[in-house]
Tab-separated table of C-alpha atoms in Angstrom:
chain	number	residue	atom	x	y	z
A	159	MET	CA	9.589	27.633	0.027
A	160	LEU	CA	6.314	26.327	-1.068
A	161	GLU	CA	5.832	22.626	1.146
A	162	ILE	CA	4.709	20.312	-1.520
A	163	ARG	CA	1.644	17.709	0.024
A	164	PRO	CA	0.445	14.129	-2.132
A	165	ASN	CA	-2.849	14.485	-3.394
A	166	PHE	CA	-3.304	10.712	-3.554
A	167	PHE	CA	-1.975	7.531	-1.911
A	168	ILE	CA	-2.075	3.838	-4.226
A	169	VAL	CA	-2.894	1.405	-0.105
A	170	GLY	CA	-2.225	-1.455	-0.807
A	171	ALA	CA	-2.928	-4.322	-1.437
A	172	PRO	CA	0.809	-5.967	-2.081
A	173	LYS	CA	0.550	-8.312	-4.285
A	174	CYS	CA	-2.554	-6.906	-5.984
A	175	GLY	CA	-0.996	-4.820	-8.961
A	176	THR	CA	0.383	-1.475	-7.258
A	177	THR	CA	3.788	-1.868	-8.714
A	178	SER	CA	2.774	-1.680	-12.482
A	179	LEU	CA	-0.204	1.127	-11.536
A	180	ASP	CA	3.150	2.559	-10.102
A	181	GLU	CA	5.018	2.336	-13.369
A	182	TYR	CA	1.743	2.400	-15.879
A	183	LEU	CA	0.963	6.483	-13.800
A	184	ARG	CA	5.464	7.523	-13.686
A	185	GLN	CA	5.360	7.685	-17.280
A	186	HIS	CA	2.224	10.691	-17.465
A	187	PRO	CA	3.422	13.796	-17.520
A	188	ASN	CA	0.820	14.955	-15.217
A	189	VAL	CA	1.853	13.100	-12.493
A	190	PHE	CA	4.684	12.590	-9.922
A	191	ILE	CA	4.605	9.503	-7.222
A	192	SER	CA	7.598	9.720	-5.080
A	193	ARG	CA	11.050	7.503	-5.005
A	194	PRO	CA	11.118	5.067	-3.231
A	195	LYS	CA	7.307	3.103	-4.283
A	196	GLU	CA	6.531	2.670	-0.776
A	197	PRO	CA	8.064	4.785	1.901
A	198	HIS	CA	5.145	3.525	4.205
A	199	TYR	CA	6.040	6.987	5.989
A	200	PHE	CA	1.862	6.742	7.301
A	201	SER	CA	1.896	2.985	9.116
A	202	THR	CA	3.281	3.939	12.266
A	203	ASP	CA	1.583	0.509	13.899
A	204	LEU	CA	4.307	-1.384	11.621
A	205	ASN	CA	8.017	-1.581	12.417
A	206	ASN	CA	8.553	-1.831	7.552
A	207	ARG	CA	8.816	2.294	7.564
A	208	VAL	CA	11.187	3.814	4.627
A	209	ILE	CA	10.742	7.787	5.935
A	210	LYS	CA	10.419	7.686	9.339
A	211	SER	CA	10.619	11.221	9.679
A	212	PHE	CA	8.514	14.563	8.172
A	213	GLU	CA	10.837	16.907	6.867
A	214	GLU	CA	12.386	13.543	4.943
A	215	TYR	CA	8.491	12.017	3.274
A	216	ILE	CA	8.185	16.174	2.552
A	217	SER	CA	11.478	15.948	0.482
A	218	LEU	CA	10.277	13.238	-2.007
A	219	TYR	CA	8.447	15.898	-3.338
A	220	LYS	CA	10.681	18.229	-4.570
A	221	SER	CA	11.103	18.007	-7.588
A	222	VAL	CA	7.655	18.274	-8.072
A	223	ASP	CA	6.258	21.085	-10.874
A	224	PRO	CA	3.179	22.852	-9.858
A	225	ASP	CA	2.133	23.844	-13.578
A	226	LYS	CA	2.503	20.405	-15.212
A	227	HIS	CA	1.932	17.945	-12.592
A	228	ILE	CA	-1.903	17.693	-10.942
A	229	ALA	CA	-1.997	14.352	-9.334
A	230	ILE	CA	1.364	13.841	-6.980
A	231	GLY	CA	1.385	10.804	-5.227
A	232	GLU	CA	3.193	7.383	-3.109
A	233	ALA	CA	1.996	4.307	-3.448
A	234	SER	CA	2.832	2.253	0.139
A	235	ALA	CA	1.062	-1.168	0.010
A	236	SER	CA	0.995	-2.040	4.117
A	237	TYR	CA	-0.984	0.738	4.477
A	238	LEU	CA	-4.393	-0.239	4.118
A	239	PHE	CA	-3.299	-3.316	6.354
A	240	SER	CA	-1.803	-0.789	8.598
A	241	LYS	CA	-3.778	0.561	11.616
A	242	ASN	CA	-2.636	3.814	12.250
A	243	ALA	CA	-1.753	5.029	7.996
A	244	LEU	CA	-5.315	5.343	6.638
A	245	ILE	CA	-5.691	7.825	10.042
A	246	ASN	CA	-2.818	9.450	9.487
A	247	ILE	CA	-3.428	10.197	5.839
A	248	LYS	CA	-6.603	11.526	6.870
A	249	LYS	CA	-4.765	14.284	8.898
A	250	PHE	CA	-1.945	14.856	7.248
A	251	ASN	CA	-4.729	15.449	3.296
A	252	PRO	CA	-8.490	15.348	3.681
A	253	LYS	CA	-8.923	15.586	0.486
A	254	ALA	CA	-6.371	12.914	-0.735
A	255	LYS	CA	-8.013	10.178	-4.003
A	256	ILE	CA	-7.590	7.194	-1.928
A	257	ILE	CA	-6.473	3.790	-5.333
A	258	VAL	CA	-6.618	0.501	-3.468
A	259	MET	CA	-6.313	-2.297	-5.329
A	260	LEU	CA	-7.693	-6.366	-4.537
A	261	ARG	CA	-7.116	-9.919	-5.144
A	262	LYS	CA	-8.265	-12.781	-4.991
A	263	GLN	CA	-6.992	-14.395	-0.990
A	264	ILE	CA	-6.485	-17.759	-2.430
A	265	ASP	CA	-4.196	-15.726	-4.971
A	266	LEU	CA	-3.023	-13.718	-3.541
A	267	LEU	CA	-1.463	-15.162	0.226
A	268	PRO	CA	0.491	-17.588	-1.366
A	269	SER	CA	1.862	-15.047	-3.677
A	270	TYR	CA	2.526	-12.514	-0.247
A	271	HIS	CA	3.912	-15.553	1.214
A	272	SER	CA	6.632	-15.681	-1.920
A	273	GLN	CA	7.401	-11.908	-1.757
A	274	MET	CA	8.089	-12.769	1.820
A	275	ILE	CA	10.863	-15.330	1.150
A	276	ALA	CA	12.368	-13.465	-1.585
A	277	ALA	CA	12.416	-10.415	0.569
A	278	GLY	CA	14.673	-12.441	3.615
A	279	GLN	CA	11.420	-11.628	6.202
A	280	GLU	CA	10.339	-15.886	6.001
A	281	ASN	CA	12.215	-18.701	6.549
A	282	ILE	CA	9.511	-21.254	5.941
A	283	LEU	CA	8.856	-21.938	2.955
A	284	ASP	CA	5.550	-24.155	2.036
A	285	PHE	CA	3.014	-22.066	2.565
A	286	GLU	CA	0.037	-23.584	4.504
A	287	THR	CA	3.354	-24.559	7.387
A	288	ALA	CA	4.019	-20.809	7.409
A	289	TRP	CA	0.205	-20.216	7.361
A	290	ASN	CA	0.221	-22.937	10.128
A	291	ALA	CA	2.346	-20.843	12.525
A	292	GLU	CA	0.843	-17.705	12.495
A	293	LYS	CA	-0.555	-18.163	15.890
A	294	GLN	CA	3.135	-19.229	17.505
A	295	ARG	CA	4.286	-15.910	15.138
A	296	ILE	CA	1.888	-13.708	17.370
A	297	LYS	CA	2.831	-14.476	20.510
A	298	GLY	CA	6.717	-13.521	19.423
A	299	LYS	CA	7.721	-17.716	18.329
A	300	LYS	CA	8.939	-18.522	15.178
A	301	ILE	CA	10.036	-15.511	14.035
A	302	PRO	CA	13.316	-15.760	11.246
A	303	PHE	CA	15.807	-13.355	12.739
A	304	ALA	CA	15.798	-10.960	9.435
A	305	CYS	CA	12.638	-9.882	9.663
A	306	LYS	CA	11.533	-6.316	11.757
A	307	GLU	CA	8.147	-6.421	11.556
A	308	LYS	CA	6.341	-9.657	12.917
A	309	LYS	CA	2.791	-8.341	11.548
A	310	VAL	CA	3.734	-9.050	8.149
A	311	LEU	CA	3.268	-13.067	9.115
A	312	GLU	CA	0.294	-12.767	9.564
A	313	TYR	CA	-1.225	-13.847	6.886
A	314	SER	CA	-5.125	-14.671	7.424
A	315	LYS	CA	-4.837	-11.006	8.818
A	316	TRP	CA	-3.704	-9.382	5.496
A	317	GLY	CA	-6.439	-10.983	3.724
A	318	LEU	CA	-8.989	-9.627	5.536
A	319	PHE	CA	-10.415	-6.824	3.346
A	320	SER	CA	-13.891	-6.614	4.686
A	321	ASP	CA	-11.964	-5.308	7.770
A	322	GLN	CA	-9.859	-2.989	5.958
A	323	ILE	CA	-12.075	-1.529	3.418
A	324	LYS	CA	-15.024	-0.735	6.741
A	325	ARG	CA	-11.896	1.153	7.532
A	326	LEU	CA	-11.904	3.936	4.504
A	327	PHE	CA	-15.126	3.846	4.294
A	328	SER	CA	-15.230	5.705	7.555
A	329	LEU	CA	-12.633	8.060	7.109
A	330	PHE	CA	-12.998	8.990	3.353
A	331	SER	CA	-15.864	9.571	1.441
A	332	LYS	CA	-17.151	7.812	-1.201
A	333	ASP	CA	-15.609	9.746	-4.188
A	334	GLN	CA	-11.909	10.121	-2.388
A	335	ILE	CA	-11.971	6.146	-2.990
A	336	LYS	CA	-11.512	3.859	-5.949
A	337	ILE	CA	-11.143	0.258	-5.676
A	338	ILE	CA	-9.759	-1.895	-8.897
A	339	MET	CA	-9.969	-5.491	-8.934
A	340	PHE	CA	-6.586	-7.586	-9.506
A	341	ASP	CA	-8.335	-9.434	-12.171
A	342	GLU	CA	-9.606	-6.326	-14.088
A	343	PHE	CA	-7.084	-4.535	-14.302
A	344	LYS	CA	-4.633	-7.387	-15.281
A	345	ASN	CA	-7.599	-8.043	-18.767
A	346	ASN	CA	-7.976	-4.474	-19.888
A	347	PRO	CA	-4.819	-2.065	-18.317
A	348	LYS	CA	-6.123	0.569	-21.029
A	349	LYS	CA	-9.452	0.764	-19.247
A	350	VAL	CA	-8.733	-0.221	-15.794
A	351	PHE	CA	-5.746	2.810	-16.221
A	352	GLY	CA	-7.980	5.495	-18.457
A	353	GLU	CA	-10.575	5.349	-15.057
A	354	ILE	CA	-7.604	6.293	-12.479
A	355	ILE	CA	-6.619	9.064	-14.891
A	356	HIS	CA	-10.059	10.212	-14.608
A	357	PHE	CA	-10.268	9.742	-10.802
């Protein structure tokens, strides 16, 4: 049986429109995107992986029609943050296209905090208080019982896009990378979607 591997990855960031983009791309007849949306398979340094074995990961693409699906991908918003994911993706498919969605930190981080509350990973309801608890959480204190990965609560680090983008460009060439700003995507989705399909 032919082993089919994804040729593009939506790598994050969280709360920047990756879910909307995933849904738009899923409707295109020549695009295949895995279910679940966020396998997090390549984030081997984080305890948030939904898919952990190579065999299980490859099986996500068993429904791909090679004659129909030109773009085959997945979307895991932790990949940009993870220190291992982009390296692992590079080893897995060095020619992969990488899509990054970014947003102003002042908008992203409170939204991400709300997502962590909704997911049961966060028990401090006030964002400023949660932000100020970060130093203690890095030491393993004040971690909610249901939170499996304390790094998801290190809010300041999730917004360090400059470091994350530097890591990305150190691994992949410019022609393999497409960066999208959330506001542009929100204000003109048709234009941005067209650019992504062309990419």
